[in-house]
Tab-separated table of C-alpha atoms and ligand atoms in Angstrom:
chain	number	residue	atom	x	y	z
A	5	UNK	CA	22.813	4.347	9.272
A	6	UNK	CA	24.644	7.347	8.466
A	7	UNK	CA	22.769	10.576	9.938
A	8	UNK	CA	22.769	14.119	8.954
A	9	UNK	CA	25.362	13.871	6.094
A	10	UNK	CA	22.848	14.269	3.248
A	11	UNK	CA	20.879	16.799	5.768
A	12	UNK	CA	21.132	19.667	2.902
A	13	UNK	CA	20.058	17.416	0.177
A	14	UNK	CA	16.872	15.927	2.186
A	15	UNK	CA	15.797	19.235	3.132
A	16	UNK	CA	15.911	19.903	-0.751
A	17	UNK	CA	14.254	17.045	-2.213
A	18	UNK	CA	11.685	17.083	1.025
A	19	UNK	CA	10.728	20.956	-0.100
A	20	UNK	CA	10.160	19.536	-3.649
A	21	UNK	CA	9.313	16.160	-2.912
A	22	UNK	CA	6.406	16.080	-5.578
A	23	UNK	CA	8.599	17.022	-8.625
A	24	UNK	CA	10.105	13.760	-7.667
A	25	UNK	CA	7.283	12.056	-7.824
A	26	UNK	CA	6.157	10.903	-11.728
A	27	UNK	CA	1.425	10.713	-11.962
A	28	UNK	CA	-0.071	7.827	-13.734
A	29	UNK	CA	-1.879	9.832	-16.259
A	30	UNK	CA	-5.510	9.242	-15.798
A	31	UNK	CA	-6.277	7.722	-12.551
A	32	UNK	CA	-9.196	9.356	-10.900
A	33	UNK	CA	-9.490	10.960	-7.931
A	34	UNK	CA	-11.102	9.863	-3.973
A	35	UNK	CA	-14.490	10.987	-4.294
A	36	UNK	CA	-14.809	8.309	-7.237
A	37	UNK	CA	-14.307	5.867	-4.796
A	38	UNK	CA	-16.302	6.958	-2.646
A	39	UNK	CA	-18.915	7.159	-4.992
A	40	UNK	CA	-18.555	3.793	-6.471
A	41	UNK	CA	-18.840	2.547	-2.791
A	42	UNK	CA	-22.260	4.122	-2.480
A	43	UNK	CA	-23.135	2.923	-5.877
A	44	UNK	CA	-22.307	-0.828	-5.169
A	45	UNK	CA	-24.447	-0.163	-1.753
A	46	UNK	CA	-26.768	1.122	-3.655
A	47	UNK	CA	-27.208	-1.627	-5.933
A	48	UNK	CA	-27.355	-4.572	-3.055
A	49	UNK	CA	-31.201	-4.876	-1.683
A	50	UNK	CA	-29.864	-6.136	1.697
A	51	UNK	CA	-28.431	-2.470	2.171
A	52	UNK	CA	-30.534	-0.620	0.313
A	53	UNK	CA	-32.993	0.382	3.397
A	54	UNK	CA	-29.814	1.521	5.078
A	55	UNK	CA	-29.566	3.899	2.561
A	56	UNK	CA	-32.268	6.310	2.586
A	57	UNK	CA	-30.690	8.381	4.389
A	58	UNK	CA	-27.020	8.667	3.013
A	59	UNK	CA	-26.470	11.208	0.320
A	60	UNK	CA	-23.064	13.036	0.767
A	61	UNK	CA	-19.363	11.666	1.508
A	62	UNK	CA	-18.697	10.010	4.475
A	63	UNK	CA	-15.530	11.337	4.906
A	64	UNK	CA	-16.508	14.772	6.150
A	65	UNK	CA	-14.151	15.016	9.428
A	66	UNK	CA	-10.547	14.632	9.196
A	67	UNK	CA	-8.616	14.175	11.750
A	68	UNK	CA	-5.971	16.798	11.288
A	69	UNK	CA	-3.566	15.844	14.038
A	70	UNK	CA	-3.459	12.555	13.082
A	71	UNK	CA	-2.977	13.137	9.225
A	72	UNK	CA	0.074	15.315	10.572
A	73	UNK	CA	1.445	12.872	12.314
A	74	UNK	CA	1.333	10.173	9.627
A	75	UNK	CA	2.895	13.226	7.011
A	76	UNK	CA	5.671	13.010	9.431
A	77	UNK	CA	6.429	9.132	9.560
A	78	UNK	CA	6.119	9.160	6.116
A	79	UNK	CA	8.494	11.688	5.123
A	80	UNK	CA	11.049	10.051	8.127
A	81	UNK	CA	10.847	6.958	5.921
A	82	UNK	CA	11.992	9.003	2.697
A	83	UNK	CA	14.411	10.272	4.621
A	84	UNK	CA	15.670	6.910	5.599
A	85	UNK	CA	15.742	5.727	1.858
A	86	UNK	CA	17.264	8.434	0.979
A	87	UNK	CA	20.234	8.624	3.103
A	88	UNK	CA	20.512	4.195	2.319
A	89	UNK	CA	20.873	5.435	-1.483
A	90	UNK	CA	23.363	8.009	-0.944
A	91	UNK	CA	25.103	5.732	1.638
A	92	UNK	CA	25.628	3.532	-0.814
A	93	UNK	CA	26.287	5.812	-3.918
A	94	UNK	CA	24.143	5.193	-5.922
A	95	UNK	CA	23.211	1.290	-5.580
A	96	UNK	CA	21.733	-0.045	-2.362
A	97	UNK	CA	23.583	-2.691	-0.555
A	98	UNK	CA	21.667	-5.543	0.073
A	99	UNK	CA	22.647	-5.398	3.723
A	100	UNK	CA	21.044	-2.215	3.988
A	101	UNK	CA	17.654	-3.145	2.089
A	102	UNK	CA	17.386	-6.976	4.404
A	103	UNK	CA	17.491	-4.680	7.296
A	104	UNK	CA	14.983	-2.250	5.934
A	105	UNK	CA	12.685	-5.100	5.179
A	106	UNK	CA	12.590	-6.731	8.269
A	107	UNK	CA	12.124	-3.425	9.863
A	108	UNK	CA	9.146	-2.395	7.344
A	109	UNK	CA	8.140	-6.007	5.197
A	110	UNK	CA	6.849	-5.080	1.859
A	111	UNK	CA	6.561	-1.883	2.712
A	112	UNK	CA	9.959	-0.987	2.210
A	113	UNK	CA	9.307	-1.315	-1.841
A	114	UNK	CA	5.900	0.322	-1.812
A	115	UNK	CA	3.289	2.049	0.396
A	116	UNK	CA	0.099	2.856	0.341
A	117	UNK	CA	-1.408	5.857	1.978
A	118	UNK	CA	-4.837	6.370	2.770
A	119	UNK	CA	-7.612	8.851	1.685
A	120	UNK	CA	-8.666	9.054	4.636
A	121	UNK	CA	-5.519	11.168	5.972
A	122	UNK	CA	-3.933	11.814	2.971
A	123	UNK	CA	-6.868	13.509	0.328
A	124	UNK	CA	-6.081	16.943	1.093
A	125	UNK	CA	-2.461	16.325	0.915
A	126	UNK	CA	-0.980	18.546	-1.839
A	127	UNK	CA	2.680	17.040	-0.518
A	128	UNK	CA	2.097	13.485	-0.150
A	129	UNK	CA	-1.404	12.705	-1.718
A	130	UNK	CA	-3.284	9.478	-1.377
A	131	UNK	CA	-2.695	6.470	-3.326
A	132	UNK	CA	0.324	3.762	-3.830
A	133	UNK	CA	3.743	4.658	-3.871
A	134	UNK	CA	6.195	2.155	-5.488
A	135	UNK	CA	10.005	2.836	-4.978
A	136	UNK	CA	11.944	1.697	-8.005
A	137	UNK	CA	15.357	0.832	-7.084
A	138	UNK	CA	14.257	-0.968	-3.568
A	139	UNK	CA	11.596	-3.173	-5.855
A	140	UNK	CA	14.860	-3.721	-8.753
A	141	UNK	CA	17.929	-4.615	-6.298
A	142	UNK	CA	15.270	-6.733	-4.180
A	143	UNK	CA	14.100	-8.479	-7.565
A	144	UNK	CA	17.622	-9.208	-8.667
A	145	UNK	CA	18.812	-10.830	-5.494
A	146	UNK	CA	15.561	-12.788	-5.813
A	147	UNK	CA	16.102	-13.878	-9.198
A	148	UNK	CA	20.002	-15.138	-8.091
A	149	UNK	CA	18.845	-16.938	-5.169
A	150	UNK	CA	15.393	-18.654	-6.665
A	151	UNK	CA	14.142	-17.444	-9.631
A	152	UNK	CA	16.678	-18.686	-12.178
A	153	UNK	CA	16.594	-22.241	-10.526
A	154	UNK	CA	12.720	-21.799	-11.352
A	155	UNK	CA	13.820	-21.053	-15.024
A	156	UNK	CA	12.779	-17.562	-15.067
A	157	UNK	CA	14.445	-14.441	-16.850
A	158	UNK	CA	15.413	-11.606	-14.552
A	159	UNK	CA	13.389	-9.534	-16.501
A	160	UNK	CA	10.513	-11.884	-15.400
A	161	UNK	CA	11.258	-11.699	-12.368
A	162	UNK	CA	11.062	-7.972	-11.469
A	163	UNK	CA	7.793	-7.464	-13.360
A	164	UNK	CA	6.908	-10.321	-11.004
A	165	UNK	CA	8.090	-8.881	-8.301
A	166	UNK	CA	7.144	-5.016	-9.294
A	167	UNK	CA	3.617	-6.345	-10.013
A	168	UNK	CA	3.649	-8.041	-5.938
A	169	UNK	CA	4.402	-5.119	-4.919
A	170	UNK	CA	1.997	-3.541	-6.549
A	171	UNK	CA	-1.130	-5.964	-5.636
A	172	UNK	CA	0.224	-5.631	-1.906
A	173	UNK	CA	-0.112	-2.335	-1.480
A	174	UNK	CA	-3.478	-2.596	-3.359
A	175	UNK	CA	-4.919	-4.499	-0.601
A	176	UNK	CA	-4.572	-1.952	1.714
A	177	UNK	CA	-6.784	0.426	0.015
A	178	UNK	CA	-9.759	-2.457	-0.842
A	179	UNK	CA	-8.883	-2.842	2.701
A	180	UNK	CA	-10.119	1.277	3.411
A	181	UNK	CA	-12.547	0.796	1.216
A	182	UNK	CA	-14.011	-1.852	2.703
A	183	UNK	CA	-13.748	0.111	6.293
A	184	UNK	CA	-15.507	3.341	4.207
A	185	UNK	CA	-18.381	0.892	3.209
A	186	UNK	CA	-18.731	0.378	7.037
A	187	UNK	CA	-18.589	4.033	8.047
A	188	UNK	CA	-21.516	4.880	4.906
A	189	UNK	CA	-24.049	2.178	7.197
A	190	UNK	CA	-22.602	3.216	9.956
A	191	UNK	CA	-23.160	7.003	9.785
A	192	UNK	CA	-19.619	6.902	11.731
A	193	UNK	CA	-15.989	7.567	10.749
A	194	UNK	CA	-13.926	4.182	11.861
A	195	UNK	CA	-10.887	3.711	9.942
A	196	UNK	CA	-8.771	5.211	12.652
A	197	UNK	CA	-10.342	3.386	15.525
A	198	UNK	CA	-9.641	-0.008	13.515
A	199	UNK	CA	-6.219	1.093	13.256
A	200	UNK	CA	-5.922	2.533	16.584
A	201	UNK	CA	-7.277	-1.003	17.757
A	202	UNK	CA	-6.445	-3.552	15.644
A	203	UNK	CA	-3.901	-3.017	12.968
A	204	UNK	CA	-1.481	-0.824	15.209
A	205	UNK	CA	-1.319	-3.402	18.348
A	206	UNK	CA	-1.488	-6.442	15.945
A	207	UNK	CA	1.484	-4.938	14.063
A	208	UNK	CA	4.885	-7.216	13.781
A	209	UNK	CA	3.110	-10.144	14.684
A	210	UNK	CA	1.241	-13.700	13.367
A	211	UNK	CA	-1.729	-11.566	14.301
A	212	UNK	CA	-1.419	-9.171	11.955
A	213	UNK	CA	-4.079	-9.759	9.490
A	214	UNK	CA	-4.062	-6.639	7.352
A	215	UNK	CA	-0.611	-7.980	6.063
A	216	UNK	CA	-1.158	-11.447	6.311
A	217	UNK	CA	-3.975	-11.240	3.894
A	218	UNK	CA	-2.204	-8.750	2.022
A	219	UNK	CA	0.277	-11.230	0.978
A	220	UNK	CA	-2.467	-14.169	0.647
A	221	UNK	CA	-4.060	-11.933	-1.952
A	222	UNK	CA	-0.277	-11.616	-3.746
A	223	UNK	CA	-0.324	-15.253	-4.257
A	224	UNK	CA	-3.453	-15.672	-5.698
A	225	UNK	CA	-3.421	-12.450	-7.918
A	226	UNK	CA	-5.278	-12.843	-11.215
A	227	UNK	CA	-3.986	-9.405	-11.683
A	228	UNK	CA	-0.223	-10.269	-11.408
A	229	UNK	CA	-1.023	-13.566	-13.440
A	230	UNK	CA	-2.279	-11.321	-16.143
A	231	UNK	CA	0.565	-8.595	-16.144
A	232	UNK	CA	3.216	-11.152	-16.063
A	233	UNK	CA	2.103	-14.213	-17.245
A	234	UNK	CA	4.271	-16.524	-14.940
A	235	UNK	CA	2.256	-19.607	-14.687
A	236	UNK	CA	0.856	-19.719	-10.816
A	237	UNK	CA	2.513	-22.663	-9.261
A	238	UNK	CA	6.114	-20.968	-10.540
A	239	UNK	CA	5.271	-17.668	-9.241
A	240	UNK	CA	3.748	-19.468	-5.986
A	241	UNK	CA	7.193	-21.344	-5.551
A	242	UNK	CA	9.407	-17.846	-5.920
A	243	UNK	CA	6.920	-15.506	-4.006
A	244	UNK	CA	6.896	-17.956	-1.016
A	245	UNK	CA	10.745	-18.167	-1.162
A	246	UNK	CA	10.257	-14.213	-0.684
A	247	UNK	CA	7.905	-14.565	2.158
A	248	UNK	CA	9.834	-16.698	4.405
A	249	UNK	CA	12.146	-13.818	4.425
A	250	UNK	CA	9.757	-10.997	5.356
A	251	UNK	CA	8.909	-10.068	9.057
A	252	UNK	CA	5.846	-11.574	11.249
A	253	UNK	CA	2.531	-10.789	9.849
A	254	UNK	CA	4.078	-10.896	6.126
A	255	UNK	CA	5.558	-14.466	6.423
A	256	UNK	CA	2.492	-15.515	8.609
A	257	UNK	CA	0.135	-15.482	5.124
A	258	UNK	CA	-1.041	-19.361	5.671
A	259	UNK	CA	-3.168	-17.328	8.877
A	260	UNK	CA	-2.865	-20.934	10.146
A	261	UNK	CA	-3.463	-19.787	13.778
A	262	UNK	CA	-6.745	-18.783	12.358
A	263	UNK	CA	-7.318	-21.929	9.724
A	264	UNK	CA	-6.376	-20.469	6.886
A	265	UNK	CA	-6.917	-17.442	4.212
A	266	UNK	CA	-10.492	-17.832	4.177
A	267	UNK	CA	-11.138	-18.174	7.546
A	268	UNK	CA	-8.791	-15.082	8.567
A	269	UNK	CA	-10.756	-13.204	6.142
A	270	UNK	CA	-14.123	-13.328	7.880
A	271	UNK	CA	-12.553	-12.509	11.368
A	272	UNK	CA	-10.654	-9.599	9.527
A	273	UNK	CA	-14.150	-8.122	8.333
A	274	UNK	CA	-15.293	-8.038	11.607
A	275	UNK	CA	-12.442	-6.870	13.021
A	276	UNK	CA	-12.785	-3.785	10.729
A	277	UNK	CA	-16.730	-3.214	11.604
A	278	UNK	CA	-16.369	-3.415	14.481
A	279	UNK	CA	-12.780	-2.031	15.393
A	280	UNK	CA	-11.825	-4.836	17.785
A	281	UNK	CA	-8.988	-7.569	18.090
A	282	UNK	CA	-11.466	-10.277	19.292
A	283	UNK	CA	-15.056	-8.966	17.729
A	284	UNK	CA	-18.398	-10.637	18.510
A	285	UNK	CA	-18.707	-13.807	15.455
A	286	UNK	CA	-20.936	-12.166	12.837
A	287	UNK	CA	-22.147	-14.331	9.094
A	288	UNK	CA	-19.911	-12.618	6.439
A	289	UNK	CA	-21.325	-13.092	3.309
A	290	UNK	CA	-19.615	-11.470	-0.151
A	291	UNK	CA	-20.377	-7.878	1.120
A	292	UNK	CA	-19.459	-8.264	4.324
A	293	UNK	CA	-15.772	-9.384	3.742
A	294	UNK	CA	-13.392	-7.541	2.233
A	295	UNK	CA	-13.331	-7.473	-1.428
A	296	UNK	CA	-9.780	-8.327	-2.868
A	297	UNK	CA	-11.422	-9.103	-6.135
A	298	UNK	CA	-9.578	-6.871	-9.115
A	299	UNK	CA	-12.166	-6.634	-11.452
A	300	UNK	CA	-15.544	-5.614	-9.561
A	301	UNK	CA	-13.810	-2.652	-7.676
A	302	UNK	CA	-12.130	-1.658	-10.130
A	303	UNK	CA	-7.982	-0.891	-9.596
A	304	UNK	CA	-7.228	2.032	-12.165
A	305	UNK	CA	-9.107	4.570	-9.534
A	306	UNK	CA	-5.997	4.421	-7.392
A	307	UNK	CA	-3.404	6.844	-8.062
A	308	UNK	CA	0.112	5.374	-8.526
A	309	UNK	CA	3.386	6.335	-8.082
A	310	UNK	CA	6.478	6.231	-8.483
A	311	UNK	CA	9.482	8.077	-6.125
A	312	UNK	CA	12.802	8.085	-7.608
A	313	UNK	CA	15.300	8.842	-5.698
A	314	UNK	CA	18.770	8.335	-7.901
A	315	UNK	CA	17.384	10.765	-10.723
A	316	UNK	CA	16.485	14.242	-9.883
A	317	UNK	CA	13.793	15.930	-12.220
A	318	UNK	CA	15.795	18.176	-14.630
A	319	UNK	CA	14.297	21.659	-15.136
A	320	UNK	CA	14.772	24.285	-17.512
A	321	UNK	CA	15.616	27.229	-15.787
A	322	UNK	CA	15.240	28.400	-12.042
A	323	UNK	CA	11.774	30.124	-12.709
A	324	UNK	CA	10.374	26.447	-11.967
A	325	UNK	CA	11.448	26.274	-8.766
A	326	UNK	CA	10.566	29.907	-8.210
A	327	UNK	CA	6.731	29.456	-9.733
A	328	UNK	CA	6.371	25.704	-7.585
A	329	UNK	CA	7.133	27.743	-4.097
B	413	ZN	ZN1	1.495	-3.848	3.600
């Protein structure tokens, strides 16, 4: 890739990076989350002794350093995208999006980042990010190469593929939620020991169950079902076309080394509790597992959005800029 021609523009749209970014009006905010995790421990008897105790967030010690650090990855990826627009003026190549796949799977049309590092981020705050023209050019290659032999629209196929997207990135916050559950019994912060230990060195491989299931839950989605209505085996066939092409972990969403979705999903749990790659075998019943059910926990208290990068925000005069710094 091209570096340091667009150097002037990043360092623009970095320094007003939010007015690029559009808010789903209405979605709530982290401590609701939080909340309705305590609530739902609340209401479970097994738990409920647990709970005495527990009366304020969780989340009360942020690691700072870290949350820097991730601020910074994140904004090098923006700055990748960015310069892969411009270096293509305007419409990215194909070439140029395969290779950003396999270097970042799904995450190279969305992204989700966590409360746990991002909820005091004014910048970059928590919640999914979906990037519009990766998720289109990706969705009409798709539809050339599999979706019109499956007798789908185009159209159908990038609210398919938008609402994949979508469902992925999803999973990665039931995924903190799940972990937050852990740290309210716990009495202990350990999302960033789980992905110190687990999701970091499992990362670009078969092993790596965080994606693996992410994409498991993609194929079974009542929630894209619902959005799209592309009958399931049809939107089985063209999202497993999709998946053979993604990198290890994504195209590894059978989790036949560790027989199968369901299977994968109790290990994953544990994994989680108890932040290791091998943890000690412990009975996961619906609590205990990660829920990737749409309806209890409910979806509409993630912030979503959406970064555009071919359409700068137009503004009426230079005050705005002037009042934003
Ligand atoms: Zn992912």
């Amino acid at each position: 890739m091209k570096k340091n021609i667009f150097k002037e523009e990043f360092n623009w749209l970095s320094r007003h990076l939010p007015e690029a970014l559009i808010q789903t009006p209405g979605q709530g905010n982290y401590e609701n989350v939080i909340q309705s995790i305590i609530q739902e421990l609340q209401n479970n008897q097994e738990f409920a002794n647990d709970l005495i105790e527990v009366n304020r967030l969780p989340i009360h010690v942020p690691e700072i350093t870290r949350w820097e650090s991730n601020e910074v990855s994140f904004e090098s990826l923006f700055e990748t995208l960015l310069e892969m627009y411009n270096s293509s003026e305007g419409s990215i190549s194909m070439e140029t999006l395969s290779a950003l796949t396999e270097d970042l799977g799904r995450e190279a049309f969305g992204m989700y980042l966590p409360m746990h590092y991002y909820f005091q981020s004014r910048k970059n705050p928590w919640g999914v990010y979906l990037f519009p023209e990766a998720i289109f050019q990706w969705a009409k290659n798709l539809y050339q190469v599999k979706g019109k032999s499956l007798g789908l629209s185009l159209r159908q196929v990038e609210l398919a593929f938008t609402y994949a997207v979508f469902r992925h990135e999803l999973f990665h916050h039931q995924v903190e939620c799940f972990s937050t559950k852990q740290e309210v019994l716990n009495h202990k912060v350990n999302y960033n020991a789980y992905g110190d230990n687990v999701n970091g060195p499992c990362s670009k491989s078969e092993d790596w169950l965080e994606e693996a299931l992410a994409e498991a839950t993609v194929l079974n989605s009542k929630h894209v079902y619902h959005n799209t209505k592309i009958k399931a085996p049809i939107f089985r066939k063209l999202y497993e076309f999709d998946l053979k092409r993604m990198p290890a972990g994504y195209r590894d969403y059978h989790c036949r080394k560790f027989g199968g979705p369901e299977k994968a999903h109790k290990l994953f749990a544990s994994q989680i509790a108890q932040c290791k790659i091998n943890p000690i075998p412990a009975p996961a019943t619906k609590m205990c597992t990660v829920s990737a059910n749409e309806f209890s926990n409910s979806w509409k208290k993630v912030p979503i959005y959406m970064v555009n990068f071919k359409k700068p925000k137009s503004i009426k005069s230079p005050r705005e800029i002037f009042n934003y710094n």
